[in-house]
PDB file of C-alpha atoms in Angstrom:
ATOM      1  CA  MET A   1       0.000   0.000   0.000  1.00  0.00           C
ATOM      2  CA  THR A   2       1.058   3.571  -0.637  1.00  0.00           C
ATOM      3  CA  VAL A   3       1.302   6.106   2.168  1.00  0.00           C
ATOM      4  CA  ASP A   4      -2.002   7.671   1.063  1.00  0.00           C
ATOM      5  CA  GLU A   5      -3.738   4.285   0.953  1.00  0.00           C
ATOM      6  CA  VAL A   6      -2.514   3.481   4.456  1.00  0.00           C
ATOM      7  CA  ALA A   7      -3.723   6.847   5.730  1.00  0.00           C
ATOM      8  CA  LYS A   8      -7.176   6.227   4.248  1.00  0.00           C
ATOM      9  CA  GLN A   9      -7.386   2.822   5.942  1.00  0.00           C
ATOM     10  CA  ILE A  10      -6.368   4.281   9.300  1.00  0.00           C
ATOM     11  CA  ALA A  11      -9.084   6.933   8.959  1.00  0.00           C
ATOM     12  CA  ARG A  12     -11.852   4.420   8.098  1.00  0.00           C
ATOM     13  CA  ARG A  13     -15.019   4.329  10.202  1.00  0.00           C
ATOM     14  CA  PRO A  14     -16.116   2.511  12.249  1.00  0.00           C
ATOM     15  CA  ALA A  15     -12.935   1.025  13.710  1.00  0.00           C
ATOM     16  CA  VAL A  16     -11.133   0.077  16.903  1.00  0.00           C
ATOM     17  CA  HIS A  17      -7.426   0.941  17.032  1.00  0.00           C
ATOM     18  CA  ARG A  18      -5.160  -0.723  19.586  1.00  0.00           C
ATOM     19  CA  LEU A  19      -1.835   1.152  19.787  1.00  0.00           C
ATOM     20  CA  CYS A  20       1.035  -1.028  20.934  1.00  0.00           C
ATOM     21  CA  TYR A  21       4.793  -0.833  21.280  1.00  0.00           C
ATOM     22  CA  GLY A  22       7.560  -3.408  21.393  1.00  0.00           C
ATOM     23  CA  ALA A  23       7.604  -5.118  17.975  1.00  0.00           C
ATOM     24  CA  PHE A  24       8.923  -3.989  14.607  1.00  0.00           C
ATOM     25  CA  LEU A  25       7.009  -4.413  11.347  1.00  0.00           C
ATOM     26  CA  GLN A  26       8.584  -3.371   8.071  1.00  0.00           C
ATOM     27  CA  ALA A  27       5.296  -2.621   6.307  1.00  0.00           C
ATOM     28  CA  PRO A  28       1.519  -2.699   6.839  1.00  0.00           C
ATOM     29  CA  VAL A  29      -0.027  -6.159   6.738  1.00  0.00           C
ATOM     30  CA  TRP A  30      -3.596  -7.451   6.676  1.00  0.00           C
ATOM     31  CA  ILE A  31      -3.862  -9.995   9.482  1.00  0.00           C
ATOM     32  CA  SER A  32      -7.374 -10.902   8.307  1.00  0.00           C
ATOM     33  CA  PRO A  33      -9.970  -9.204   6.074  1.00  0.00           C
ATOM     34  CA  ASP A  34     -11.073  -7.049   9.010  1.00  0.00           C
ATOM     35  CA  VAL A  35      -7.779  -6.469  10.873  1.00  0.00           C
ATOM     36  CA  LEU A  36      -4.911  -4.310   9.631  1.00  0.00           C
ATOM     37  CA  ALA A  37      -1.531  -3.836  11.370  1.00  0.00           C
ATOM     38  CA  VAL A  38       0.403  -0.670  10.534  1.00  0.00           C
ATOM     39  CA  PRO A  39       3.900   0.274  11.752  1.00  0.00           C
ATOM     40  CA  LEU A  40       4.161   3.843  13.055  1.00  0.00           C
ATOM     41  CA  THR A  41       6.867   6.171  14.315  1.00  0.00           C
ATOM     42  CA  ALA A  42       8.696   4.744  17.319  1.00  0.00           C
ATOM     43  CA  LEU A  43       7.974   6.136  20.759  1.00  0.00           C
ATOM     44  CA  GLY A  44      11.686   6.585  21.301  1.00  0.00           C
ATOM     45  CA  PHE A  45      13.348   6.836  24.681  1.00  0.00           C
ATOM     46  CA  GLU A  46      13.535  10.616  25.064  1.00  0.00           C
ATOM     47  CA  ALA A  47      11.688  10.744  28.379  1.00  0.00           C
ATOM     48  CA  GLU A  48      13.928   8.066  29.884  1.00  0.00           C
ATOM     49  CA  PHE A  49      17.038   9.769  28.484  1.00  0.00           C
ATOM     50  CA  GLY A  50      15.955  13.045  30.062  1.00  0.00           C
ATOM     51  CA  TYR A  51      15.323  11.277  33.361  1.00  0.00           C
ATOM     52  CA  VAL A  52      18.888   9.941  33.414  1.00  0.00           C
ATOM     53  CA  GLY A  53      20.150  13.478  32.782  1.00  0.00           C
ATOM     54  CA  ASP A  54      18.094  14.781  35.715  1.00  0.00           C
ATOM     55  CA  TYR A  55      19.327  11.927  37.906  1.00  0.00           C
ATOM     56  CA  LEU A  56      22.985  12.690  37.151  1.00  0.00           C
ATOM     57  CA  ARG A  57      22.378  16.381  37.807  1.00  0.00           C
ATOM     58  CA  GLN A  58      20.481  15.917  41.076  1.00  0.00           C
ATOM     59  CA  TYR A  59      22.655  13.320  42.779  1.00  0.00           C
ATOM     60  CA  PHE A  60      26.095  13.808  41.229  1.00  0.00           C
ATOM     61  CA  GLY A  61      26.116  17.414  40.074  1.00  0.00           C
ATOM     62  CA  ILE A  62      26.956  16.322  36.502  1.00  0.00           C
ATOM     63  CA  GLU A  63      25.661  17.924  33.319  1.00  0.00           C
ATOM     64  CA  LEU A  64      25.694  15.909  30.111  1.00  0.00           C
ATOM     65  CA  ARG A  65      28.097  17.296  27.568  1.00  0.00           C
ATOM     66  CA  PRO A  66      26.595  18.143  24.134  1.00  0.00           C
ATOM     67  CA  GLU A  67      28.372  15.230  22.448  1.00  0.00           C
ATOM     68  CA  GLU A  68      27.055  12.839  25.119  1.00  0.00           C
ATOM     69  CA  ALA A  69      23.522  14.132  24.626  1.00  0.00           C
ATOM     70  CA  ARG A  70      23.771  13.739  20.833  1.00  0.00           C
ATOM     71  CA  ALA A  71      25.151  10.206  21.152  1.00  0.00           C
ATOM     72  CA  GLY A  72      22.462   9.269  23.653  1.00  0.00           C
ATOM     73  CA  ARG A  73      19.620  10.571  21.498  1.00  0.00           C
ATOM     74  CA  THR A  74      20.974   8.765  18.452  1.00  0.00           C
ATOM     75  CA  GLN A  75      21.013   5.555  20.454  1.00  0.00           C
ATOM     76  CA  VAL A  76      17.386   5.791  21.595  1.00  0.00           C
ATOM     77  CA  ASP A  77      15.588   7.394  18.628  1.00  0.00           C
ATOM     78  CA  ALA A  78      14.289   4.099  17.218  1.00  0.00           C
ATOM     79  CA  ALA A  79      13.513   2.481  20.588  1.00  0.00           C
ATOM     80  CA  LEU A  80      10.042   1.112  21.284  1.00  0.00           C
ATOM     81  CA  PRO A  81       8.638   0.732  17.754  1.00  0.00           C
ATOM     82  CA  VAL A  82       4.878   1.286  17.534  1.00  0.00           C
ATOM     83  CA  ILE A  83       2.208  -0.691  15.694  1.00  0.00           C
ATOM     84  CA  THR A  84      -1.457   0.214  15.445  1.00  0.00           C
ATOM     85  CA  VAL A  85      -3.658  -2.868  15.131  1.00  0.00           C
ATOM     86  CA  ILE A  86      -7.013  -1.840  13.654  1.00  0.00           C
ATOM     87  CA  TYR A  87     -10.237  -3.843  13.683  1.00  0.00           C
ATOM     88  CA  PHE A  88     -12.971  -2.847  11.225  1.00  0.00           C
ATOM     89  CA  PRO A  89     -16.414  -4.019  12.420  1.00  0.00           C
ATOM     90  CA  ARG A  90     -19.261  -4.608  10.003  1.00  0.00           C
ATOM     91  CA  ALA A  91     -21.499  -2.074  11.701  1.00  0.00           C
ATOM     92  CA  SER A  92     -21.152   0.866  14.065  1.00  0.00           C
ATOM     93  CA  ALA A  93     -22.128   0.772  17.737  1.00  0.00           C
ATOM     94  CA  LEU A  94     -21.299   2.474  21.019  1.00  0.00           C
ATOM     95  CA  PRO A  95     -17.529   2.769  21.615  1.00  0.00           C
ATOM     96  CA  ASN A  96     -17.470   0.311  24.524  1.00  0.00           C
ATOM     97  CA  GLU A  97     -19.471  -2.213  22.482  1.00  0.00           C
ATOM     98  CA  LEU A  98     -17.113  -1.847  19.526  1.00  0.00           C
ATOM     99  CA  GLU A  99     -14.085  -2.367  21.760  1.00  0.00           C
ATOM    100  CA  THR A 100     -15.589  -5.444  23.401  1.00  0.00           C
ATOM    101  CA  GLY A 101     -16.459  -6.921  20.011  1.00  0.00           C
ATOM    102  CA  ALA A 102     -12.941  -6.278  18.718  1.00  0.00           C
ATOM    103  CA  ARG A 103     -11.086  -7.951  21.576  1.00  0.00           C
ATOM    104  CA  ALA A 104     -10.849 -11.496  20.215  1.00  0.00           C
ATOM    105  CA  SER A 105      -9.729 -10.376  16.747  1.00  0.00           C
ATOM    106  CA  LEU A 106      -7.135  -7.982  18.173  1.00  0.00           C
ATOM    107  CA  GLU A 107      -5.756 -10.642  20.512  1.00  0.00           C
ATOM    108  CA  ARG A 108      -5.413 -13.091  17.636  1.00  0.00           C
ATOM    109  CA  ALA A 109      -3.678 -10.405  15.573  1.00  0.00           C
ATOM    110  CA  GLU A 110      -1.172  -9.757  18.357  1.00  0.00           C
ATOM    111  CA  GLN A 111      -0.394 -13.465  18.562  1.00  0.00           C
ATOM    112  CA  ILE A 112       0.349 -13.528  14.832  1.00  0.00           C
ATOM    113  CA  ILE A 113       2.499 -10.400  15.089  1.00  0.00           C
ATOM    114  CA  ALA A 114       4.443 -12.014  17.946  1.00  0.00           C
ATOM    115  CA  TRP A 115       5.105 -15.017  15.703  1.00  0.00           C
ATOM    116  CA  THR A 116       6.101 -12.724  12.824  1.00  0.00           C
ATOM    117  CA  THR A 117       8.427 -10.447  14.794  1.00  0.00           C
ATOM    118  CA  GLY A 118       9.558 -12.612  17.686  1.00  0.00           C
ATOM    119  CA  ASP A 119       8.571  -9.827  20.096  1.00  0.00           C
ATOM    120  CA  ARG A 120       5.652  -9.163  22.406  1.00  0.00           C
ATOM    121  CA  LEU A 121       3.384  -6.166  21.946  1.00  0.00           C
ATOM    122  CA  THR A 122       2.397  -3.988  24.887  1.00  0.00           C
ATOM    123  CA  GLU A 123      -0.770  -1.951  24.424  1.00  0.00           C
ATOM    124  CA  PHE A 124      -0.763   1.660  25.594  1.00  0.00           C
ATOM    125  CA  ALA A 125      -3.943   3.179  24.109  1.00  0.00           C
ATOM    126  CA  TYR A 126      -7.226   2.526  22.322  1.00  0.00           C
ATOM    127  CA  VAL A 127      -8.839   4.844  19.777  1.00  0.00           C
ATOM    128  CA  THR A 128     -12.406   3.929  18.833  1.00  0.00           C
ATOM    129  CA  VAL A 129     -14.344   5.672  16.083  1.00  0.00           C
ATOM    130  CA  THR A 130     -18.021   5.248  15.276  1.00  0.00           C
ATOM    131  CA  ASP A 131     -19.706   6.230  12.022  1.00  0.00           C
ATOM    132  CA  GLU A 132     -20.163   9.882  12.978  1.00  0.00           C
ATOM    133  CA  ASP A 133     -19.020  10.767  16.506  1.00  0.00           C
ATOM    134  CA  PRO A 134     -15.604  12.252  17.363  1.00  0.00           C
ATOM    135  CA  PRO A 135     -12.959   9.610  18.179  1.00  0.00           C
ATOM    136  CA  TYR A 136     -13.092   8.149  21.664  1.00  0.00           C
ATOM    137  CA  PHE A 137      -9.747   7.280  23.236  1.00  0.00           C
ATOM    138  CA  ARG A 138      -8.472   5.805  26.447  1.00  0.00           C
ATOM    139  CA  LEU A 139      -4.947   5.222  27.691  1.00  0.00           C
ATOM    140  CA  VAL A 140      -3.729   1.916  29.132  1.00  0.00           C
ATOM    141  CA  PRO A 141      -1.044   2.930  31.639  1.00  0.00           C
ATOM    142  CA  PRO A 142       1.406   0.297  32.895  1.00  0.00           C
ATOM    143  CA  HIS A 143      -0.083  -1.756  35.698  1.00  0.00           C
ATOM    144  CA  SER A 144       1.304  -1.236  39.161  1.00  0.00           C
ATOM    145  CA  ARG A 145      -0.009  -2.569  42.437  1.00  0.00           C
ATOM    146  CA  ARG A 146       1.425   0.577  44.147  1.00  0.00           C
ATOM    147  CA  ARG A 147       1.511  -1.388  47.358  1.00  0.00           C
ATOM    148  CA  LEU A 148       1.799   0.505  50.619  1.00  0.00           C
ATOM    149  CA  ARG A 149       3.555  -1.531  53.288  1.00  0.00           C
ATOM    150  CA  LEU A 150       1.001  -1.357  56.090  1.00  0.00           C
ATOM    151  CA  GLY A 151       0.477  -3.534  59.109  1.00  0.00           C
ATOM    152  CA  PHE A 152       2.611  -5.466  61.572  1.00  0.00           C
ATOM    153  CA  GLY A 153       5.936  -6.612  60.132  1.00  0.00           C
ATOM    154  CA  ASN A 154       5.729  -4.420  57.041  1.00  0.00           C
ATOM    155  CA  THR A 155       7.316  -1.166  58.187  1.00  0.00           C
ATOM    156  CA  GLY A 156      10.656   0.060  59.491  1.00  0.00           C
ATOM    157  CA  GLU A 157      13.101  -2.447  60.918  1.00  0.00           C
ATOM    158  CA  ALA A 158      10.635  -5.336  60.679  1.00  0.00           C
ATOM    159  CA  PHE A 159      10.301  -4.847  56.933  1.00  0.00           C
ATOM    160  CA  GLN A 160      14.060  -4.516  56.521  1.00  0.00           C
ATOM    161  CA  GLY A 161      14.460  -7.785  58.420  1.00  0.00           C
ATOM    162  CA  ASN A 162      11.976  -9.539  56.130  1.00  0.00           C
ATOM    163  CA  VAL A 163      13.860  -8.327  53.062  1.00  0.00           C
ATOM    164  CA  GLU A 164      17.172  -9.542  54.474  1.00  0.00           C
ATOM    165  CA  ARG A 165      15.733 -12.975  55.271  1.00  0.00           C
ATOM    166  CA  ILE A 166      14.322 -13.288  51.736  1.00  0.00           C
ATOM    167  CA  ARG A 167      17.723 -12.370  50.282  1.00  0.00           C
ATOM    168  CA  GLN A 168      19.573 -14.756  52.597  1.00  0.00           C
ATOM    169  CA  ALA A 169      17.225 -17.631  51.765  1.00  0.00           C
ATOM    170  CA  ALA A 170      17.758 -17.015  48.048  1.00  0.00           C
ATOM    171  CA  ASP A 171      21.537 -16.893  48.522  1.00  0.00           C
ATOM    172  CA  GLU A 172      21.643 -20.117  50.517  1.00  0.00           C
ATOM    173  CA  ASP A 173      18.916 -22.254  48.938  1.00  0.00           C
ATOM    174  CA  SER A 174      18.895 -22.844  45.183  1.00  0.00           C
ATOM    175  CA  GLN A 175      15.325 -24.170  45.276  1.00  0.00           C
ATOM    176  CA  PHE A 176      14.096 -20.987  46.929  1.00  0.00           C
ATOM    177  CA  ALA A 177      16.083 -18.895  44.441  1.00  0.00           C
ATOM    178  CA  PHE A 178      14.414 -20.841  41.631  1.00  0.00           C
ATOM    179  CA  ALA A 179      10.975 -20.153  43.119  1.00  0.00           C
ATOM    180  CA  MET A 180      11.809 -16.449  43.379  1.00  0.00           C
ATOM    181  CA  ALA A 181      12.810 -16.406  39.711  1.00  0.00           C
ATOM    182  CA  LEU A 182       9.548 -18.134  38.772  1.00  0.00           C
ATOM    183  CA  PHE A 183       7.616 -15.589  40.826  1.00  0.00           C
ATOM    184  CA  THR A 184       9.339 -12.681  39.079  1.00  0.00           C
ATOM    185  CA  ASP A 185       8.410 -14.137  35.676  1.00  0.00           C
ATOM    186  CA  ALA A 186       4.827 -14.701  36.826  1.00  0.00           C
ATOM    187  CA  ALA A 187       4.524 -11.115  38.090  1.00  0.00           C
ATOM    188  CA  HIS A 188       5.509  -9.875  34.609  1.00  0.00           C
ATOM    189  CA  GLU A 189       3.105 -12.194  32.739  1.00  0.00           C
ATOM    190  CA  PRO A 190       0.480 -10.039  30.969  1.00  0.00           C
ATOM    191  CA  ASN A 191      -1.950 -12.884  30.179  1.00  0.00           C
ATOM    192  CA  PRO A 192      -3.967 -13.533  33.371  1.00  0.00           C
ATOM    193  CA  ILE A 193      -4.638 -17.202  32.530  1.00  0.00           C
ATOM    194  CA  PHE A 194      -0.947 -17.895  31.970  1.00  0.00           C
ATOM    195  CA  LYS A 195      -0.204 -15.877  35.099  1.00  0.00           C
ATOM    196  CA  VAL A 196      -2.397 -18.258  37.112  1.00  0.00           C
ATOM    197  CA  CYS A 197      -0.475 -21.199  35.646  1.00  0.00           C
ATOM    198  CA  ARG A 198       2.898 -19.626  36.390  1.00  0.00           C
ATOM    199  CA  LEU A 199       1.903 -18.769  39.946  1.00  0.00           C
ATOM    200  CA  PHE A 200       0.830 -22.368  40.492  1.00  0.00           C
ATOM    201  CA  ASN A 201       4.316 -23.408  39.358  1.00  0.00           C
ATOM    202  CA  VAL A 202       5.805 -21.110  41.998  1.00  0.00           C
ATOM    203  CA  LEU A 203       3.797 -22.824  44.713  1.00  0.00           C
ATOM    204  CA  GLU A 204       4.616 -26.260  43.363  1.00  0.00           C
ATOM    205  CA  SER A 205       8.344 -25.479  43.310  1.00  0.00           C
ATOM    206  CA  LEU A 206       8.189 -24.595  47.013  1.00  0.00           C
ATOM    207  CA  ALA A 207       6.030 -27.577  48.018  1.00  0.00           C
ATOM    208  CA  TYR A 208       8.061 -30.206  46.122  1.00  0.00           C
ATOM    209  CA  ALA A 209       9.336 -31.975  49.240  1.00  0.00           C
ATOM    210  CA  LEU A 210       5.787 -32.464  50.559  1.00  0.00           C
ATOM    211  CA  LYS A 211       4.855 -34.538  47.496  1.00  0.00           C
ATOM    212  CA  ASN A 212       4.923 -38.330  47.519  1.00  0.00           C
ATOM    213  CA  SER A 213       3.080 -41.249  45.974  1.00  0.00           C
ATOM    214  CA  ASP A 214      -0.036 -40.391  47.995  1.00  0.00           C
ATOM    215  CA  THR A 215       0.216 -36.595  47.862  1.00  0.00           C
ATOM    216  CA  GLY A 216       0.109 -34.786  44.556  1.00  0.00           C
ATOM    217  CA  SER A 217       0.991 -31.190  43.802  1.00  0.00           C
ATOM    218  CA  ARG A 218      -2.334 -29.646  44.774  1.00  0.00           C
ATOM    219  CA  ARG A 219      -2.553 -31.411  48.124  1.00  0.00           C
ATOM    220  CA  ALA A 220       1.097 -30.599  48.839  1.00  0.00           C
ATOM    221  CA  ILE A 221       0.523 -26.908  48.116  1.00  0.00           C
ATOM    222  CA  LYS A 222      -2.528 -26.820  50.363  1.00  0.00           C
ATOM    223  CA  ALA A 223      -0.529 -28.471  53.152  1.00  0.00           C
ATOM    224  CA  MET A 224       2.226 -25.900  52.721  1.00  0.00           C
ATOM    225  CA  LEU A 225      -0.308 -23.061  52.951  1.00  0.00           C
ATOM    226  CA  GLY A 226      -2.172 -24.612  55.886  1.00  0.00           C
ATOM    227  CA  LEU A 227      -5.245 -25.201  53.712  1.00  0.00           C
ATOM    228  CA  GLU A 228      -5.485 -28.982  53.974  1.00  0.00           C
ATOM    229  CA  GLU A 229      -9.267 -29.037  53.731  1.00  0.00           C
ATOM    230  CA  SER A 230      -9.740 -26.581  50.871  1.00  0.00           C
ATOM    231  CA  ALA A 231      -8.689 -23.250  49.418  1.00  0.00           C
ATOM    232  CA  ILE A 232     -12.168 -21.886  48.841  1.00  0.00           C
ATOM    233  CA  CYS A 233     -12.786 -18.417  47.434  1.00  0.00           C
ATOM    234  CA  ASN A 234     -16.196 -16.768  47.235  1.00  0.00           C
ATOM    235  CA  VAL A 235     -16.660 -14.121  44.559  1.00  0.00           C
ATOM    236  CA  GLN A 236     -19.594 -11.873  43.682  1.00  0.00           C
ATOM    237  CA  ILE A 237     -19.144 -10.708  40.089  1.00  0.00           C
ATOM    238  CA  ASP A 238     -21.507  -9.587  37.322  1.00  0.00           C
ATOM    239  CA  GLY A 239     -24.510 -10.610  39.384  1.00  0.00           C
ATOM    240  CA  ARG A 240     -23.132 -14.121  39.955  1.00  0.00           C
ATOM    241  CA  ALA A 241     -22.052 -15.812  43.166  1.00  0.00           C
ATOM    242  CA  ILE A 242     -19.081 -18.080  42.396  1.00  0.00           C
ATOM    243  CA  ARG A 243     -17.451 -20.431  44.885  1.00  0.00           C
ATOM    244  CA  TYR A 244     -14.276 -22.219  43.859  1.00  0.00           C
ATOM    245  CA  ASP A 245     -11.106 -23.870  45.146  1.00  0.00           C
ATOM    246  CA  ARG A 246      -8.334 -21.678  43.792  1.00  0.00           C
ATOM    247  CA  ILE A 247      -5.561 -24.282  44.127  1.00  0.00           C
ATOM    248  CA  GLU A 248      -7.600 -26.984  42.372  1.00  0.00           C
ATOM    249  CA  ILE A 249      -8.583 -24.649  39.541  1.00  0.00           C
ATOM    250  CA  ALA A 250      -5.064 -23.249  39.117  1.00  0.00           C
ATOM    251  CA  GLY A 251      -3.628 -26.757  39.024  1.00  0.00           C
ATOM    252  CA  ARG A 252      -6.112 -27.881  36.396  1.00  0.00           C
ATOM    253  CA  LEU A 253      -5.414 -24.830  34.269  1.00  0.00           C
ATOM    254  CA  ARG A 254      -1.662 -25.379  34.518  1.00  0.00           C
ATOM    255  CA  ASP A 255      -1.972 -29.073  33.654  1.00  0.00           C
ATOM    256  CA  LYS A 256      -3.982 -28.287  30.546  1.00  0.00           C
ATOM    257  CA  TYR A 257      -2.406 -25.124  29.179  1.00  0.00           C
ATOM    258  CA  PHE A 258       1.223 -25.946  29.929  1.00  0.00           C
ATOM    259  CA  HIS A 259       0.819 -29.318  28.239  1.00  0.00           C
ATOM    260  CA  GLY A 260      -0.600 -27.781  25.085  1.00  0.00           C
ATOM    261  CA  SER A 261      -4.296 -28.579  25.610  1.00  0.00           C
ATOM    262  CA  PRO A 262      -7.254 -26.172  25.684  1.00  0.00           C
ATOM    263  CA  PHE A 263      -9.380 -25.915  28.810  1.00  0.00           C
ATOM    264  CA  GLY A 264     -13.146 -26.169  28.472  1.00  0.00           C
ATOM    265  CA  GLU A 265     -16.162 -26.216  30.734  1.00  0.00           C
ATOM    266  CA  ASP A 266     -16.393 -29.995  30.296  1.00  0.00           C
ATOM    267  CA  ASP A 267     -13.035 -30.320  32.073  1.00  0.00           C
ATOM    268  CA  LEU A 268     -14.790 -29.347  35.305  1.00  0.00           C
ATOM    269  CA  ILE A 269     -17.122 -31.461  37.380  1.00  0.00           C
ATOM    270  CA  LYS A 270     -20.724 -30.230  37.363  1.00  0.00           C
ATOM    271  CA  GLU A 271     -20.468 -28.617  40.798  1.00  0.00           C
ATOM    272  CA  ALA A 272     -17.389 -26.617  39.783  1.00  0.00           C
ATOM    273  CA  ARG A 273     -18.628 -25.367  36.415  1.00  0.00           C
ATOM    274  CA  PRO A 274     -19.780 -21.921  37.646  1.00  0.00           C
ATOM    275  CA  VAL A 275     -16.088 -20.989  37.955  1.00  0.00           C
ATOM    276  CA  PHE A 276     -15.716 -21.300  34.185  1.00  0.00           C
ATOM    277  CA  TYR A 277     -17.395 -17.892  33.893  1.00  0.00           C
ATOM    278  CA  LEU A 278     -14.609 -16.479  36.045  1.00  0.00           C
ATOM    279  CA  ILE A 279     -11.950 -18.219  33.941  1.00  0.00           C
ATOM    280  CA  GLU A 280     -13.416 -16.835  30.728  1.00  0.00           C
ATOM    281  CA  HIS A 281     -14.282 -13.306  31.826  1.00  0.00           C
ATOM    282  CA  HIS A 282     -12.304 -12.396  34.959  1.00  0.00           C
ATOM    283  CA  PRO A 283      -9.214 -14.647  35.269  1.00  0.00           C
ATOM    284  CA  GLU A 284      -7.329 -11.763  36.881  1.00  0.00           C
ATOM    285  CA  ILE A 285      -9.346 -12.409  40.061  1.00  0.00           C
ATOM    286  CA  ILE A 286      -7.927 -15.939  40.285  1.00  0.00           C
ATOM    287  CA  ALA A 287      -4.438 -14.615  39.551  1.00  0.00           C
ATOM    288  CA  GLU A 288      -4.727 -12.045  42.329  1.00  0.00           C
ATOM    289  CA  ALA A 289      -5.658 -14.735  44.857  1.00  0.00           C
ATOM    290  CA  LEU A 290      -2.792 -16.992  43.741  1.00  0.00           C
ATOM    291  CA  GLN A 291      -0.301 -14.130  43.920  1.00  0.00           C
ATOM    292  CA  GLY A 292      -1.227 -13.577  47.560  1.00  0.00           C
ATOM    293  CA  ASP A 293      -0.632 -17.287  48.230  1.00  0.00           C
ATOM    294  CA  CYS A 294       2.794 -17.072  46.582  1.00  0.00           C
ATOM    295  CA  GLU A 295       3.830 -13.994  48.551  1.00  0.00           C
ATOM    296  CA  LEU A 296       2.812 -15.665  51.809  1.00  0.00           C
ATOM    297  CA  ALA A 297       4.534 -18.950  50.942  1.00  0.00           C
ATOM    298  CA  LEU A 298       7.792 -17.191  50.035  1.00  0.00           C
ATOM    299  CA  ALA A 299       7.738 -15.092  53.200  1.00  0.00           C
ATOM    300  CA  LYS A 300       7.036 -18.105  55.436  1.00  0.00           C
ATOM    301  CA  TRP A 301       9.887 -20.063  53.794  1.00  0.00           C
ATOM    302  CA  ALA A 302      12.325 -17.188  54.361  1.00  0.00           C
ATOM    303  CA  ASN A 303      11.143 -16.781  57.974  1.00  0.00           C
ATOM    304  CA  GLU A 304      11.629 -20.505  58.781  1.00  0.00           C
ATOM    305  CA  ALA A 305       7.880 -20.928  59.260  1.00  0.00           C
ATOM    306  CA  SER A 306       7.135 -23.163  56.274  1.00  0.00           C
ATOM    307  CA  PRO A 307       6.452 -26.905  56.528  1.00  0.00           C
ATOM    308  CA  ALA A 308       7.700 -27.107  52.940  1.00  0.00           C
ATOM    309  CA  ARG A 309      11.125 -25.771  53.969  1.00  0.00           C
ATOM    310  CA  ASP A 310      11.253 -28.229  56.896  1.00  0.00           C
ATOM    311  CA  ALA A 311      10.415 -31.108  54.518  1.00  0.00           C
ATOM    312  CA  ALA A 312      13.050 -29.957  52.033  1.00  0.00           C
ATOM    313  CA  ARG A 313      15.691 -29.922  54.769  1.00  0.00           C
ATOM    314  CA  SER A 314      14.702 -33.409  55.920  1.00  0.00           C
ATOM    315  CA  ARG A 315      14.936 -34.695  52.379  1.00  0.00           C
ATOM    316  CA  ARG A 316      18.422 -33.233  52.006  1.00  0.00           C
ATOM    317  CA  GLY A 317      19.413 -34.520  55.439  1.00  0.00           C
ATOM    318  CA  SER A 318      20.385 -31.081  56.756  1.00  0.00           C
TER     319      SER A 318
END
């Protein structure tokens, strides 16, 4: 396509545009008859470069020399390439309805772009245009839990002590260091279903010494967490009351997805099938619960309060 043809496609109505950075495309490409991916000008790294300059000035009293500034800007100009992935619906609707209807097609397009480029896209904005109204846009800022350390053991010297014990455990115990690495990867996982699976792996890596011929991964994890009977969560969402065992569900998801199989409602017993709505529509809720379990399990291991650490020591004979 020529530049003018690309511009006309970008301006088509109605459409949902997902702006992403992180992957490089050489030219526009039709992912499907209704989805177009177009490479745009890179975001660059100017803001980050300026931040480093401010940092050097504030804490070291150093000003960047002109040649250093030129070299730095040359280095970062092409950083963070941008792609707009555009879905063209058959008919116009309200912006939120258009965006919801576009989600599956845009996700599939991003998967294909990842295969094409070898890189992962990170969305940062949506622009939605109806037949006649002005464009609607929303930003997608980077997610941050912005956790405030409140409560007993989470402030001052107590918090410093917890950090030191975590670091010491990682230095001294390769299994714990491995679990910490798994947790870091899981915390960065953007797909909430895969995040659930990765978080389950964290728990399993800590509970390994509690497993035996009679005790599988899920039972071992529950024993480690002090949840031998169950790990029940009760959720009220979208007018539904959903009760589920988070360790059982996470283990089933991991077993299926990480072995290359899809997960369907038929994979659940009849009594557990209400949780499939949560898996399909709000998997981040399950991920949030599992992340809390991981944080607790890691802290208990580092503070010598974990039955899993005791079992690991017995197995090693130390």
